[in-house]
Amino acid sequence: NAGVTQTPKFQVLKTGQSMTLQCAQDMNHEYMSWYRQDPGMGLRLIHYSVGAGITDQGEVPNGYNVSRSTTEDFPLRLLSAAPSQTSVYFCASSTDQSGGELFFGEGSRLTVL
Amino acid sequence: GENVEQHPSTLSVQEGDSAVIKCTYSDSASNYFPWYKQELGKGPQLIIDIRSNVGEKKDQRIAVTLNKTAKHFSLHITETQPEDSAVYFCAASEGGGADGLTFGKGTHLIIQP
């Protein structure tokens, strides 16, 4: 039972480069989300999706793009990376946006030089 | 929007002693309060949660208490063990579940042998 799988685990980018963080879950969860974790800042919501074809912005969406073409996958795109996007990114899923436990992936550490 | 304050940021206790982590929230409409544990290099994992119609909930050595009037809730860990060392996050949600969770900044719990 893989749960929530994130790739890559580590990535170094140069300012202005683009990349996609992949997230896949095998639990048939409708709700998926992306968080970033920075020292002393806790977990902040970037984007979320309540089902295939539906996405919405969280607390810190600027500079990030998402899409949800299937129930399983929820990729996070950085169109033009900036040093301020250096962070650890977590993807999470839940069976239900109301009353559901969040299942997190193991994280992707991104460094933007 | 919701604002969740968490204290302390670091807590060091002797093995076998109790640990208490406190959180306050700002939105009186919040009705779901989970606690997540994050071990080094891993994603957060739900350890216990409480809803606004309950004042206290226990699960073996961990318990959570909720004071709706004062808008604060606390995590209590008794008989602490080395494996309790981790970062703990509280969160609050109006929607009752994963959607709209606002996290505290985290508490690094250190268990001294």
mmCIF file of N, CA and C in Angstrom, chain A residues 31 35 43 94 96-104, chain B residues 2 4-6 21-25 30-38 44-52 54 57 62-66 72-76 87-107:
data_model
loop_
_atom_site.group_PDB
_atom_site.id
_atom_site.type_symbol
_atom_site.label_atom_id
_atom_site.label_comp_id
_atom_site.label_asym_id
_atom_site.label_seq_id
_atom_site.Cartn_x
_atom_site.Cartn_y
_atom_site.Cartn_z
ATOM 1 N N TYR A 31 -10.012 14.348 -2.210
ATOM 2 C CA TYR A 31 -9.374 15.599 -1.803
ATOM 3 C C TYR A 31 -7.860 15.455 -1.833
ATOM 4 N N TYR A 35 1.152 21.584 0.387
ATOM 5 C CA TYR A 35 1.597 22.482 1.436
ATOM 6 C C TYR A 35 3.088 22.759 1.241
ATOM 7 N N LEU A 43 2.944 24.668 8.353
ATOM 8 C CA LEU A 43 2.523 24.169 7.047
ATOM 9 C C LEU A 43 1.532 25.166 6.449
ATOM 10 N N SER A 94 -7.039 13.168 1.222
ATOM 11 C CA SER A 94 -8.030 12.801 2.217
ATOM 12 C C SER A 94 -9.232 12.183 1.523
ATOM 13 N N ASP A 96 -12.205 12.631 2.343
ATOM 14 C CA ASP A 96 -13.332 13.544 2.368
ATOM 15 C C ASP A 96 -12.861 14.860 2.933
ATOM 16 N N GLN A 97 -13.244 15.951 2.292
ATOM 17 C CA GLN A 97 -12.782 17.243 2.788
ATOM 18 C C GLN A 97 -13.419 17.573 4.123
ATOM 19 N N SER A 98 -14.498 16.903 4.442
ATOM 20 C CA SER A 98 -15.163 17.146 5.717
ATOM 21 C C SER A 98 -15.018 15.940 6.613
ATOM 22 N N GLY A 99 -14.184 16.051 7.594
ATOM 23 C CA GLY A 99 -14.042 14.968 8.561
ATOM 24 C C GLY A 99 -12.995 13.957 8.225
ATOM 25 N N GLY A 100 -12.194 14.211 7.180
ATOM 26 C CA GLY A 100 -11.211 13.231 6.775
ATOM 27 C C GLY A 100 -9.819 13.516 7.274
ATOM 28 N N GLU A 101 -9.112 12.448 7.654
ATOM 29 C CA GLU A 101 -7.707 12.552 8.019
ATOM 30 C C GLU A 101 -6.895 12.880 6.780
ATOM 31 N N LEU A 102 -5.896 13.757 6.935
ATOM 32 C CA LEU A 102 -4.965 14.063 5.857
ATOM 33 C C LEU A 102 -3.823 13.053 5.868
ATOM 34 N N PHE A 103 -3.550 12.434 4.710
ATOM 35 C CA PHE A 103 -2.427 11.517 4.555
ATOM 36 C C PHE A 103 -1.354 12.247 3.748
ATOM 37 N N PHE A 104 -0.171 12.402 4.348
ATOM 38 C CA PHE A 104 0.893 13.166 3.717
ATOM 39 C C PHE A 104 1.896 12.254 3.021
ATOM 40 N N GLU B 2 -8.814 32.058 9.755
ATOM 41 C CA GLU B 2 -8.387 31.438 11.003
ATOM 42 C C GLU B 2 -6.915 31.710 11.260
ATOM 43 N N VAL B 4 -3.957 30.258 14.047
ATOM 44 C CA VAL B 4 -3.664 29.289 15.100
ATOM 45 C C VAL B 4 -2.283 29.581 15.672
ATOM 46 N N GLU B 5 -2.243 29.840 16.972
ATOM 47 C CA GLU B 5 -0.991 30.097 17.675
ATOM 48 C C GLU B 5 -0.628 28.847 18.490
ATOM 49 N N GLN B 6 0.638 28.439 18.443
ATOM 50 C CA GLN B 6 1.075 27.221 19.118
ATOM 51 C C GLN B 6 2.269 27.537 19.998
ATOM 52 N N ILE B 21 1.468 20.641 25.106
ATOM 53 C CA ILE B 21 1.597 21.630 24.033
ATOM 54 C C ILE B 21 0.245 22.317 23.882
ATOM 55 N N LYS B 22 0.285 23.658 23.804
ATOM 56 C CA LYS B 22 -0.964 24.421 23.802
ATOM 57 C C LYS B 22 -1.159 25.192 22.497
ATOM 58 N N CYS B 23 -2.416 25.284 22.078
ATOM 59 C CA CYS B 23 -2.768 26.042 20.880
ATOM 60 C C CYS B 23 -4.001 26.894 21.145
ATOM 61 N N THR B 24 -4.018 28.079 20.549
ATOM 62 C CA THR B 24 -5.203 28.916 20.572
ATOM 63 C C THR B 24 -5.633 29.183 19.138
ATOM 64 N N TYR B 25 -6.926 29.396 18.952
ATOM 65 C CA TYR B 25 -7.432 29.681 17.619
ATOM 66 C C TYR B 25 -8.306 30.928 17.673
ATOM 67 N N SER B 30 -14.634 27.477 14.112
ATOM 68 C CA SER B 30 -13.837 26.261 13.946
ATOM 69 C C SER B 30 -14.394 25.148 14.805
ATOM 70 N N ASN B 31 -14.458 23.947 14.247
ATOM 71 C CA ASN B 31 -15.093 22.839 14.970
ATOM 72 C C ASN B 31 -14.319 21.530 14.886
ATOM 73 N N TYR B 32 -13.128 21.562 14.298
ATOM 74 C CA TYR B 32 -12.338 20.335 14.162
ATOM 75 C C TYR B 32 -10.894 20.671 14.467
ATOM 76 N N PHE B 33 -10.258 19.880 15.388
ATOM 77 C CA PHE B 33 -8.933 20.226 15.891
ATOM 78 C C PHE B 33 -8.051 18.974 15.915
ATOM 79 N N PRO B 34 -7.290 18.751 14.846
ATOM 80 C CA PRO B 34 -6.398 17.586 14.818
ATOM 81 C C PRO B 34 -4.992 17.944 15.285
ATOM 82 N N TRP B 35 -4.255 16.906 15.688
ATOM 83 C CA TRP B 35 -2.842 17.038 16.022
ATOM 84 C C TRP B 35 -2.058 16.074 15.132
ATOM 85 N N TYR B 36 -0.975 16.612 14.542
ATOM 86 C CA TYR B 36 -0.131 15.804 13.676
ATOM 87 C C TYR B 36 1.276 15.720 14.266
ATOM 88 N N LYS B 37 1.907 14.567 14.065
ATOM 89 C CA LYS B 37 3.280 14.328 14.512
ATOM 90 C C LYS B 37 4.158 14.155 13.285
ATOM 91 N N GLN B 38 5.286 14.868 13.252
ATOM 92 C CA GLN B 38 6.193 14.751 12.125
ATOM 93 C C GLN B 38 7.561 14.295 12.604
ATOM 94 N N PRO B 44 3.956 14.685 8.014
ATOM 95 C CA PRO B 44 3.149 14.652 9.247
ATOM 96 C C PRO B 44 2.146 13.510 9.218
ATOM 97 N N GLN B 45 1.828 13.013 10.418
ATOM 98 C CA GLN B 45 0.879 11.918 10.549
ATOM 99 C C GLN B 45 -0.098 12.247 11.673
ATOM 100 N N LEU B 46 -1.374 12.039 11.421
ATOM 101 C CA LEU B 46 -2.396 12.317 12.425
ATOM 102 C C LEU B 46 -2.230 11.400 13.625
ATOM 103 N N ILE B 47 -2.241 11.985 14.841
ATOM 104 C CA ILE B 47 -2.144 11.160 16.038
ATOM 105 C C ILE B 47 -3.425 11.185 16.862
ATOM 106 N N ILE B 48 -4.129 12.289 16.839
ATOM 107 C CA ILE B 48 -5.389 12.388 17.568
ATOM 108 C C ILE B 48 -6.131 13.623 17.083
ATOM 109 N N ASP B 49 -7.436 13.603 17.172
ATOM 110 C CA ASP B 49 -8.217 14.785 16.805
ATOM 111 C C ASP B 49 -9.425 14.894 17.728
ATOM 112 N N ILE B 50 -10.017 16.079 17.765
ATOM 113 C CA ILE B 50 -11.186 16.311 18.608
ATOM 114 C C ILE B 50 -12.132 17.251 17.885
ATOM 115 N N ARG B 51 -13.412 17.050 18.103
ATOM 116 C CA ARG B 51 -14.416 17.920 17.496
ATOM 117 C C ARG B 51 -15.062 18.764 18.585
ATOM 118 N N SER B 52 -15.727 19.811 18.167
ATOM 119 C CA SER B 52 -16.158 20.835 19.125
ATOM 120 C C SER B 52 -17.263 20.381 20.066
ATOM 121 N N VAL B 54 -17.008 17.789 21.913
ATOM 122 C CA VAL B 54 -16.342 16.952 22.914
ATOM 123 C C VAL B 54 -15.310 17.798 23.640
ATOM 124 N N LYS B 57 -10.467 13.945 24.769
ATOM 125 C CA LYS B 57 -10.367 12.651 24.085
ATOM 126 C C LYS B 57 -9.020 12.035 24.425
ATOM 127 N N ILE B 62 -1.698 9.559 24.998
ATOM 128 C CA ILE B 62 -1.952 10.926 24.513
ATOM 129 C C ILE B 62 -3.412 11.311 24.753
ATOM 130 N N ALA B 63 -3.607 12.588 25.000
ATOM 131 C CA ALA B 63 -4.951 13.117 25.218
ATOM 132 C C ALA B 63 -5.000 14.527 24.656
ATOM 133 N N VAL B 64 -6.185 14.934 24.258
ATOM 134 C CA VAL B 64 -6.391 16.308 23.802
ATOM 135 C C VAL B 64 -7.581 16.875 24.570
ATOM 136 N N THR B 65 -7.442 18.131 25.009
ATOM 137 C CA THR B 65 -8.527 18.824 25.678
ATOM 138 C C THR B 65 -8.898 20.055 24.879
ATOM 139 N N LEU B 66 -10.163 20.427 24.931
ATOM 140 C CA LEU B 66 -10.662 21.575 24.172
ATOM 141 C C LEU B 66 -11.487 22.466 25.077
ATOM 142 N N HIS B 72 -9.085 27.514 23.127
ATOM 143 C CA HIS B 72 -7.777 26.883 23.131
ATOM 144 C C HIS B 72 -7.902 25.378 23.317
ATOM 145 N N PHE B 73 -6.914 24.666 22.819
ATOM 146 C CA PHE B 73 -6.876 23.220 22.945
ATOM 147 C C PHE B 73 -5.432 22.793 23.175
ATOM 148 N N SER B 74 -5.278 21.655 23.845
ATOM 149 C CA SER B 74 -3.949 21.217 24.271
ATOM 150 C C SER B 74 -3.737 19.739 24.007
ATOM 151 N N LEU B 75 -2.483 19.401 23.770
ATOM 152 C CA LEU B 75 -2.060 18.001 23.608
ATOM 153 C C LEU B 75 -1.282 17.604 24.848
ATOM 154 N N HIS B 76 -1.658 16.478 25.450
ATOM 155 C CA HIS B 76 -0.988 15.976 26.643
ATOM 156 C C HIS B 76 -0.396 14.609 26.319
ATOM 157 N N VAL B 87 8.335 16.715 15.805
ATOM 158 C CA VAL B 87 7.670 18.011 15.741
ATOM 159 C C VAL B 87 6.161 17.754 15.712
ATOM 160 N N TYR B 88 5.436 18.475 16.562
ATOM 161 C CA TYR B 88 3.986 18.315 16.669
ATOM 162 C C TYR B 88 3.298 19.573 16.159
ATOM 163 N N PHE B 89 2.268 19.383 15.346
ATOM 164 C CA PHE B 89 1.492 20.496 14.805
ATOM 165 C C PHE B 89 0.041 20.380 15.251
ATOM 166 N N CYS B 90 -0.514 21.486 15.730
ATOM 167 C CA CYS B 90 -1.946 21.540 15.940
ATOM 168 C C CYS B 90 -2.567 22.208 14.715
ATOM 169 N N ALA B 91 -3.860 22.043 14.548
ATOM 170 C CA ALA B 91 -4.555 22.646 13.420
ATOM 171 C C ALA B 91 -6.010 22.866 13.791
ATOM 172 N N ALA B 92 -6.656 23.748 13.052
ATOM 173 C CA ALA B 92 -8.075 24.028 13.276
ATOM 174 C C ALA B 92 -8.767 24.183 11.938
ATOM 175 N N SER B 93 -10.026 23.779 11.897
ATOM 176 C CA SER B 93 -10.790 23.847 10.660
ATOM 177 C C SER B 93 -12.240 24.155 10.965
ATOM 178 N N GLU B 94 -12.831 25.036 10.156
ATOM 179 C CA GLU B 94 -14.258 25.323 10.277
ATOM 180 C C GLU B 94 -15.088 24.267 9.574
ATOM 181 N N GLY B 95 -14.498 23.693 8.533
ATOM 182 C CA GLY B 95 -15.252 22.762 7.709
ATOM 183 C C GLY B 95 -15.427 21.391 8.316
ATOM 184 N N GLY B 96 -14.695 21.141 9.405
ATOM 185 C CA GLY B 96 -14.852 19.852 10.076
ATOM 186 C C GLY B 96 -13.896 18.785 9.609
ATOM 187 N N GLY B 97 -12.976 19.130 8.697
ATOM 188 C CA GLY B 97 -12.084 18.084 8.233
ATOM 189 C C GLY B 97 -10.867 18.639 7.539
ATOM 190 N N ALA B 98 -10.437 17.949 6.477
ATOM 191 C CA ALA B 98 -9.186 18.287 5.809
ATOM 192 C C ALA B 98 -9.255 19.643 5.118
ATOM 193 N N ASP B 99 -10.417 19.984 4.588
ATOM 194 C CA ASP B 99 -10.553 21.230 3.853
ATOM 195 C C ASP B 99 -10.422 22.427 4.779
ATOM 196 N N GLY B 100 -9.585 23.374 4.414
ATOM 197 C CA GLY B 100 -9.502 24.608 5.184
ATOM 198 C C GLY B 100 -8.754 24.498 6.488
ATOM 199 N N LEU B 101 -7.923 23.452 6.657
ATOM 200 C CA LEU B 101 -7.127 23.327 7.871
ATOM 201 C C LEU B 101 -6.085 24.441 7.939
ATOM 202 N N THR B 102 -6.002 25.092 9.092
ATOM 203 C CA THR B 102 -4.940 26.055 9.363
ATOM 204 C C THR B 102 -4.052 25.456 10.442
ATOM 205 N N PHE B 103 -2.754 25.381 10.153
ATOM 206 C CA PHE B 103 -1.818 24.748 11.079
ATOM 207 C C PHE B 103 -1.117 25.776 11.959
ATOM 208 N N GLY B 104 -0.768 25.351 13.168
ATOM 209 C CA GLY B 104 0.142 26.115 14.008
ATOM 210 C C GLY B 104 1.555 25.960 13.477
ATOM 211 N N LYS B 105 2.500 26.696 14.073
ATOM 212 C CA LYS B 105 3.869 26.701 13.562
ATOM 213 C C LYS B 105 4.697 25.502 14.027
ATOM 214 N N GLY B 106 4.169 24.718 14.922
ATOM 215 C CA GLY B 106 4.853 23.496 15.323
ATOM 216 C C GLY B 106 5.609 23.615 16.634
ATOM 217 N N THR B 107 5.738 22.479 17.335
ATOM 218 C CA THR B 107 6.513 22.375 18.572
ATOM 219 C C THR B 107 7.495 21.227 18.421
#
